[in-house]
Short mmCIF file of C-alpha atoms in Angstrom, two decimals:
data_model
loop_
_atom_site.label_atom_id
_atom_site.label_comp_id
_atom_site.label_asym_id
_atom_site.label_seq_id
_atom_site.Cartn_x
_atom_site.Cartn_y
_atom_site.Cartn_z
CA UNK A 1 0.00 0.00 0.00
CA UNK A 2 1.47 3.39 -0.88
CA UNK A 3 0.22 5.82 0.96
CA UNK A 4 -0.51 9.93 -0.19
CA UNK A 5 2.40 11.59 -0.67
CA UNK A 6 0.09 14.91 -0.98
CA UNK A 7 0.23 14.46 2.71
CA UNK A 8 2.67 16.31 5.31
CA UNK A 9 4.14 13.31 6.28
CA UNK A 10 6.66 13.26 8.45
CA UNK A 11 9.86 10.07 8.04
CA UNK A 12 10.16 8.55 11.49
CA UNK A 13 13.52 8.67 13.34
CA UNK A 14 12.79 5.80 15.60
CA UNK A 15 10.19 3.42 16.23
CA UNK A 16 8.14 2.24 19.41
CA UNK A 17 8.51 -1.65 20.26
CA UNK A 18 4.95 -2.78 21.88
CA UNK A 19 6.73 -5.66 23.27
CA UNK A 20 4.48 -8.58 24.78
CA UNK A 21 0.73 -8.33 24.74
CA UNK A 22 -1.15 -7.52 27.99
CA UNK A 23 -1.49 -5.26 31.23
CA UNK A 24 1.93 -4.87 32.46
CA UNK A 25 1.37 -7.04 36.07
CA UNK A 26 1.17 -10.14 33.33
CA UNK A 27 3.91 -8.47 31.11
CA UNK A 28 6.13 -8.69 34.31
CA UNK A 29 5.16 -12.54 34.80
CA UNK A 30 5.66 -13.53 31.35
CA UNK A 31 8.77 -11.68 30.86
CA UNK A 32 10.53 -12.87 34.30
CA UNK A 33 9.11 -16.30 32.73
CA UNK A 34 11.06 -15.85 29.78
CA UNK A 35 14.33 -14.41 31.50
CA UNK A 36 14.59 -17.39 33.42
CA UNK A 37 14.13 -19.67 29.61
CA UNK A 38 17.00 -16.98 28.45
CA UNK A 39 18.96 -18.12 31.47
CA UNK A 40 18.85 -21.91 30.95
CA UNK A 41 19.42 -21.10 27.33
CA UNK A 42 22.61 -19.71 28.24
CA UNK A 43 23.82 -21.94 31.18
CA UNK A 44 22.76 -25.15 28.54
CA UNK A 45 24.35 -24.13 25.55
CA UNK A 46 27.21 -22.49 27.03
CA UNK A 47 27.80 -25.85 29.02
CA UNK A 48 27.83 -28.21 25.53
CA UNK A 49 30.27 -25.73 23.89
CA UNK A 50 32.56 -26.12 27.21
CA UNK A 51 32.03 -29.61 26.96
CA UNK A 52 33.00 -29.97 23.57
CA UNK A 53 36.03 -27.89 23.85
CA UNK A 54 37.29 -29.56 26.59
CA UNK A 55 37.01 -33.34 26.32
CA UNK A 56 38.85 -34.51 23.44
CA UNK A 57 36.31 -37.38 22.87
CA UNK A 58 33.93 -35.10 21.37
CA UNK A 59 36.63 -33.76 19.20
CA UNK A 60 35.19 -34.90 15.89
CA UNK A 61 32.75 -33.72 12.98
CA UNK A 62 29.17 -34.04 14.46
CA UNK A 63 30.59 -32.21 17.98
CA UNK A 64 32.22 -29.64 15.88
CA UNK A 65 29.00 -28.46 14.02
CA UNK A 66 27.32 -28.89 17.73
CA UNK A 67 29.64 -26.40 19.27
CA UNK A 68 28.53 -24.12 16.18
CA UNK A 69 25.22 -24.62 16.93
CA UNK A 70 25.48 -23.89 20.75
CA UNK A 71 27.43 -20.43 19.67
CA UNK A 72 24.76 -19.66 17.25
CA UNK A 73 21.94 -20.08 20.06
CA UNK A 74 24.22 -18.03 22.61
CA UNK A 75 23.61 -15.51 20.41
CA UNK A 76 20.40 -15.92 19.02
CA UNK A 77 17.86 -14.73 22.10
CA UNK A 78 20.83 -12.55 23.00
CA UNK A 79 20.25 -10.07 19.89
CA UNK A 80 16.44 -10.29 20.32
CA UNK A 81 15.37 -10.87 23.93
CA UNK A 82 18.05 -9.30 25.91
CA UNK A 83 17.10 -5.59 24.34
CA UNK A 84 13.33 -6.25 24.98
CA UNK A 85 14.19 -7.17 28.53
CA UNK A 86 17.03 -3.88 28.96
CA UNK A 87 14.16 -1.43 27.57
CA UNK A 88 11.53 -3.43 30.42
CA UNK A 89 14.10 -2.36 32.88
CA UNK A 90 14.82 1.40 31.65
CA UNK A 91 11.23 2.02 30.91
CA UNK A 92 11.81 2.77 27.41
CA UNK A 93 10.36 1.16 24.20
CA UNK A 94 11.68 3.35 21.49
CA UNK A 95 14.32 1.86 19.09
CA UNK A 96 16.39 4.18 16.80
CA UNK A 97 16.44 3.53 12.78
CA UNK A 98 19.63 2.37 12.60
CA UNK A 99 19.70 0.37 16.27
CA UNK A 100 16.58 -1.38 14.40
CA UNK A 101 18.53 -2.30 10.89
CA UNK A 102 21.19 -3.65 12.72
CA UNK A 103 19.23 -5.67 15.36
CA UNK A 104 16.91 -7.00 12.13
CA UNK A 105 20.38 -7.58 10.35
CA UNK A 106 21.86 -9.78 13.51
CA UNK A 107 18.75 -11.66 13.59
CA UNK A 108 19.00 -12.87 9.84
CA UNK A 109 22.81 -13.05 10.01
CA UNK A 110 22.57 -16.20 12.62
CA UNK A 111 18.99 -17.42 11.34
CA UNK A 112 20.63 -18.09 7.48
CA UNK A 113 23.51 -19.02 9.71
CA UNK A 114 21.71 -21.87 11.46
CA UNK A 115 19.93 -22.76 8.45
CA UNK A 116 22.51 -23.62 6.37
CA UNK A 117 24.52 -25.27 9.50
CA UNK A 118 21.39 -27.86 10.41
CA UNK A 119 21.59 -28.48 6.55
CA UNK A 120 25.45 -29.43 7.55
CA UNK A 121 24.80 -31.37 10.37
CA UNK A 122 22.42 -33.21 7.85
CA UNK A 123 25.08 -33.99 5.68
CA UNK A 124 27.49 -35.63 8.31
CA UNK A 125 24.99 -37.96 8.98
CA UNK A 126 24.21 -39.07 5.85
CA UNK A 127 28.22 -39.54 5.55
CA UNK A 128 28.25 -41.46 8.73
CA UNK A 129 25.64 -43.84 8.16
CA UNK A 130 25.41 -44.26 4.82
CA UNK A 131 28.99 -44.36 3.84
CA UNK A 132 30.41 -45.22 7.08
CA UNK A 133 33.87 -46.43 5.57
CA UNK A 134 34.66 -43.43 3.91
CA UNK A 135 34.16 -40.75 7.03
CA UNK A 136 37.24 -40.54 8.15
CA UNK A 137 38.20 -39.39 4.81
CA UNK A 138 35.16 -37.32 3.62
CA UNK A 139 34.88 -35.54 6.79
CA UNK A 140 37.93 -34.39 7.22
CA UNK A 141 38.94 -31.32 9.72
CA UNK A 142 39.76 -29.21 7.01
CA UNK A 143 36.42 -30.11 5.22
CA UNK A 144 33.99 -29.13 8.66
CA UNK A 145 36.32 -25.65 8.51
CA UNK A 146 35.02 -24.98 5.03
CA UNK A 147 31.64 -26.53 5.85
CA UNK A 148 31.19 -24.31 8.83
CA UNK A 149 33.13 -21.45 7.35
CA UNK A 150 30.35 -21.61 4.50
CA UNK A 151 27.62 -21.31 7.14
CA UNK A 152 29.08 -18.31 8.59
CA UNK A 153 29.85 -16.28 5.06
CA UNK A 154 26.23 -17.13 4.00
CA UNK A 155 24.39 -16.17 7.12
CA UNK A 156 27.09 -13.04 6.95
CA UNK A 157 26.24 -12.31 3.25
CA UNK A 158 22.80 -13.12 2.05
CA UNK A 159 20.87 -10.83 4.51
CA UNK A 160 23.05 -8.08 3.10
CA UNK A 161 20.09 -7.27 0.66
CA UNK A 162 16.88 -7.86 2.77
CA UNK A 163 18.52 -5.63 5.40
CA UNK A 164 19.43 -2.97 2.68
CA UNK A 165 15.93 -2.59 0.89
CA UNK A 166 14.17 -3.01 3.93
CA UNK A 167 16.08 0.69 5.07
CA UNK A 168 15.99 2.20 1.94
CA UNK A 169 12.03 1.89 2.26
CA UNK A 170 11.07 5.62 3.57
CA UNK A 171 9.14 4.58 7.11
CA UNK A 172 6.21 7.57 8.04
CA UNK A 173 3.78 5.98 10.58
CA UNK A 174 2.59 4.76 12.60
CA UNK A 175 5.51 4.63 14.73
CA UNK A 176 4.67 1.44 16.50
CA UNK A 177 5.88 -1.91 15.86
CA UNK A 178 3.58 -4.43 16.88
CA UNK A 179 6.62 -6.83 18.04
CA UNK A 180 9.07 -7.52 20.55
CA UNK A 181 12.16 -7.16 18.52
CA UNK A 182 12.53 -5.85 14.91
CA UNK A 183 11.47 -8.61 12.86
CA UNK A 184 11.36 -7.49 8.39
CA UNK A 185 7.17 -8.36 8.38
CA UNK A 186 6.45 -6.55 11.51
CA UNK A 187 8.45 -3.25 10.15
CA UNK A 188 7.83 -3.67 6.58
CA UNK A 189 4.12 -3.01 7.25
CA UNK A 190 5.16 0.67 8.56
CA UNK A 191 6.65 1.24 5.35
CA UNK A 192 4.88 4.10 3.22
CA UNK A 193 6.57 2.75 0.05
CA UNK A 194 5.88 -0.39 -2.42
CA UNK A 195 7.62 -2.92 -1.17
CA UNK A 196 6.90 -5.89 -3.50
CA UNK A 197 10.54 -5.88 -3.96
CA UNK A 198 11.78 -6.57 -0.62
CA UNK A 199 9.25 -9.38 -0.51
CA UNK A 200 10.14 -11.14 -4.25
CA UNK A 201 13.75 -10.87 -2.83
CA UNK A 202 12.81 -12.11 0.87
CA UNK A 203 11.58 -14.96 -0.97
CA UNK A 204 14.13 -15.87 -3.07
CA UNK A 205 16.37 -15.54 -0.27
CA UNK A 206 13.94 -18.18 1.44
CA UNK A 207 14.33 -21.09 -1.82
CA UNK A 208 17.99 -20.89 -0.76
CA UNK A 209 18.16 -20.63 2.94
CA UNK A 210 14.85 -22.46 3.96
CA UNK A 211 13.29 -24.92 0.80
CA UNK A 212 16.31 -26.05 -0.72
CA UNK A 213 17.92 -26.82 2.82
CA UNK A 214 15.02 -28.76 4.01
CA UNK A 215 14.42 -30.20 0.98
CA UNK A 216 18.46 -31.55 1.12
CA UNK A 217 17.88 -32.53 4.68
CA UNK A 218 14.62 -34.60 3.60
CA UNK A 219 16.49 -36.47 1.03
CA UNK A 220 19.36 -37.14 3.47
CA UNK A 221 17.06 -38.71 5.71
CA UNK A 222 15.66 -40.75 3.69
CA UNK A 223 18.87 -42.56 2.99
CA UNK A 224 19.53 -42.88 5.64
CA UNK A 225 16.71 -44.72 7.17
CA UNK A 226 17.38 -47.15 4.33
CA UNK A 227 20.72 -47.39 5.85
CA UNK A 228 19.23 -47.52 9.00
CA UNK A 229 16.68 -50.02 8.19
CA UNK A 230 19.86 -52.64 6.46
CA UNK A 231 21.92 -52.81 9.61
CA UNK A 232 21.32 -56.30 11.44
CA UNK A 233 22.04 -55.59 15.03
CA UNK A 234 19.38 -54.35 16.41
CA UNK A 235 21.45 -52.28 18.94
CA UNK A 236 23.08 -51.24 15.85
CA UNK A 237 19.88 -49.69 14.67
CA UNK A 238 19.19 -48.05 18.04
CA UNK A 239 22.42 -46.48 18.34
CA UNK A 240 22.16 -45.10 14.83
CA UNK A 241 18.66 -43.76 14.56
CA UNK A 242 20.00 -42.39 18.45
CA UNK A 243 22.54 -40.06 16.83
CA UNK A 244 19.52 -38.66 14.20
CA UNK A 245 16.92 -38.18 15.96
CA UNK A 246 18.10 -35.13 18.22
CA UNK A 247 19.55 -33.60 14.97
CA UNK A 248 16.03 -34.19 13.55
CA UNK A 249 13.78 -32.89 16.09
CA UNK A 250 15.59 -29.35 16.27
CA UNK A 251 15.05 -29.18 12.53
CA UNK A 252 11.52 -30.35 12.75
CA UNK A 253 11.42 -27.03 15.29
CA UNK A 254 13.22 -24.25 13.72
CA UNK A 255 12.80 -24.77 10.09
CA UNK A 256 8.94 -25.52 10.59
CA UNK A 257 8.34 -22.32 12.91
CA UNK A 258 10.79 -20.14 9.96
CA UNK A 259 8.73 -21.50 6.78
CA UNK A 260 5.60 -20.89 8.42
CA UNK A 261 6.85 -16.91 9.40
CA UNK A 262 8.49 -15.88 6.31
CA UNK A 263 6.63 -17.74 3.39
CA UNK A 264 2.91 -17.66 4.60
CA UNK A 265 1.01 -14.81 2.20
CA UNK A 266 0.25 -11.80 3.45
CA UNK A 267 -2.96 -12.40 4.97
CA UNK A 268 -2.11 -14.98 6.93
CA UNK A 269 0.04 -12.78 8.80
CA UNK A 270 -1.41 -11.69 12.74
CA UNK A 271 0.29 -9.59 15.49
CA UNK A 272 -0.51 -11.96 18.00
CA UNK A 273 0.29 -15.16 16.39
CA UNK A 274 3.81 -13.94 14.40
CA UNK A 275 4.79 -13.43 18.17
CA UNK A 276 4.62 -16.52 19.61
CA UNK A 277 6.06 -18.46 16.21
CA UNK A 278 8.51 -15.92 17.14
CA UNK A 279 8.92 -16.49 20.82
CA UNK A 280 9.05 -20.37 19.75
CA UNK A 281 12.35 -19.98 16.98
CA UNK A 282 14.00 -17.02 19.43
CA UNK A 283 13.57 -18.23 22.75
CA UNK A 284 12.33 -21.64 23.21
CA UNK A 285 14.03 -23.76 20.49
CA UNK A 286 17.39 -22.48 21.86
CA UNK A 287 16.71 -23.59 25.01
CA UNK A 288 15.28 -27.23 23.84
CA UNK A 289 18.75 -28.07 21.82
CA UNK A 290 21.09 -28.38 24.55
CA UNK A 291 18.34 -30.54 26.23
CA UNK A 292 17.33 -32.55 23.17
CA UNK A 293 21.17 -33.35 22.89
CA UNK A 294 22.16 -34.10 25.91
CA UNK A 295 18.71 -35.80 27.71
CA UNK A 296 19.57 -38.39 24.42
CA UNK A 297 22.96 -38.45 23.79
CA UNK A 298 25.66 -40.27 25.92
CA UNK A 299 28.81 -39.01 24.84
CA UNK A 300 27.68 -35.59 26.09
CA UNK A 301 26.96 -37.29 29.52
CA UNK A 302 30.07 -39.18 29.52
CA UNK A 303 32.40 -36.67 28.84
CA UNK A 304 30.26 -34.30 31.39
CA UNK A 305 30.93 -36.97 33.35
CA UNK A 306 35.21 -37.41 32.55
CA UNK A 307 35.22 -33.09 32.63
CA UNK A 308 33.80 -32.70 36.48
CA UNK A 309 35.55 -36.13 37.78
CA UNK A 310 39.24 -34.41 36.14
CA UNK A 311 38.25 -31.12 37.48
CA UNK A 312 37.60 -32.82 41.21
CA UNK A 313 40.69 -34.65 40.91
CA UNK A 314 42.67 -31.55 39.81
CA UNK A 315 41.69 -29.68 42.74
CA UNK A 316 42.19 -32.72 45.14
CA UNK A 317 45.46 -32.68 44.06
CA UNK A 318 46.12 -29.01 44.14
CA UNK A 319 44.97 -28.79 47.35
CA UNK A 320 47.03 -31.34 49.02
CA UNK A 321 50.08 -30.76 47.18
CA UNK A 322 51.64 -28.62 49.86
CA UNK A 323 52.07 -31.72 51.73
CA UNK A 324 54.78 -34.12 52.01
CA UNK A 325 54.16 -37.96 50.97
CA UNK A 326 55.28 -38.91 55.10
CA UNK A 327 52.61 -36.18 55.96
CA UNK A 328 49.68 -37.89 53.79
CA UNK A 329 50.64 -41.29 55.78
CA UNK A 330 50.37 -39.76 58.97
CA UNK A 331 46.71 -38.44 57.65
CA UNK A 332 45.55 -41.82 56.60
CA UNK A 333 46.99 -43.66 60.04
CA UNK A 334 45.25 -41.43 62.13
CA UNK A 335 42.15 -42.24 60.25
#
């Protein structure tokens, strides 16, 4: 919709965030709900990537891309929920132009960046299953550097132009973005321009960071549970589908709740209910992935396991090293 230009319109120099729906007593309760999810978001995901960096057991392909994934949902809540929850504190809603383009341009940067990672993870399955002889060799540690390197330049690249159209779009009122964070449909509907562009490219931008993806990751899984479905230990089997199905039920969460945001038509689109598909891929998916992955994997319990008993031991031994090997007998006698 283009509005009159005939009128004395006036281009906005910031923008009002309405935040979460309802009076502000239940705004308080929802929001001290959601700081504790942010929280055990942090605390979980920041624990994997410790865990992976520290125990060299988990010092191969599908822990690499894990660590990834933990950084990316460090981050992810961090560039969307934490400003919500500073302006809650400082009483103020407003968000500036250009502190709006670069939130909206953070967001994308680790949403492609996560897309095109899961689509990774994907692929080292369907190496390790399917072609289990040749892993070693096809996964090697300079091929997850490129792999992972390639999820990082695209999510770094390819929101370059959504970010730039969406701000060259002149923005005149209503000031009021009916959203917690700056998401592109909430503040494209403020715009006082055409912008059939931004969408055509938005969703050409969503064949190669959401369809084509998903549609790889579909594929993938369906050799593999062919591979899956050949193996004659039974245990076998179980260990196998083990490793796929935490990798699968995050994808199931975040692609599902992305497609359904940013390629529904336009009048499927409501305040209310873009908010909580957007609370579920910003807030609550990040905080299900370290517990998916470690509630069913046992290499993340084991080597949680090995990483507090060497700590403990470390510590025992630090603290007693001031004594002498005749003093430590004397302990243990008098015990």
């Amino acid at each position: 919709m283009v509005p009159n230009r005939n009128n004395s319109q006036t281009l906005l120099t910031e923008f009002i965030l309405l935040g979460l729906p309802g009076d502000p007593k239940l705004q308080r309760f929802v929001l001290g709900f959601f700081t504790l999810i942010y929280i055990i978001t942090l605390l979980g995901n920041l624990l994997i990537f410790c865990l992976i960096h520290l125990d060299p057991h988990l010092h191969i392909p599908m822990y690499y891309f894990l660590g990834h994934l933990s950084l990316i949902d460090i981050c992810y809540p961090s560039s969307t929920f934490l400003p919500l929850l500073v302006s809650f504190v400082a009483q103020r809603r407003t968000i500036s132009l250009t502190g709006c383009a670069v939130q909206m341009y953070m967001f994308l940067v680790l949403a492609t960046t996560e897309c095109i990672l899961l689509a990774v993870m994907a692929y080292d399955r369907h190496v390790a299953i399917c072609l289990p002889l040749h892993y070693t060799m096809t996964m090697s540690n300079r091929k997850c550097v490129a792999l992972t390197s390639l999820s990082w330049a695209s999510g770094l690249v390819l929101p370059i132009a959504h970010t730039v159209l969406t701000w060259r779009l002149p923005y005149c009122g209503p000031s009021v973005i009916d959203h917690f964070f700056c998401e592109m449909p909430a503040v494209l509907q403020l715009a006082c321009a055409d912008t059939y562009l931004i969408k055509l490219v938005t969703q050409v931008g969503c064949l190669f960071t959401l369809l084509m993806p998903t549609t790889f990751i579909i594929f993938s899984y369906m050799d593999i549970l062919v591979a899956i479905l050949k193996i004659s230990s039974a245990k076998g089997r179980e260990k196998a589908f083990s490793t796929c199905l935490s990798h699968l039920m995050v994808v199931v969460l975040f692609y599902g709740s992305a497609i359904y945001m940013y390629m529904k038509p336009n009048s499927f689109h409501s305040p209310q209910k873009d908010k909580i598909i957007s609370i579920l891929y910003n807030i609550l998916t990040p905080m299900l992935n370290p517990i998916i992955y470690s509630l069913r994997n046992m290499e993340i319990k084991k080597a949680l396991k090995r990483v507090t008993t060497k700590r403990y031991e470390e510590q025992v031994e630090n603290a007693f090293c001031w004594l002498s090997a005749d003093d430590i007998l004397r302990i243990v006698e008098m015990m």
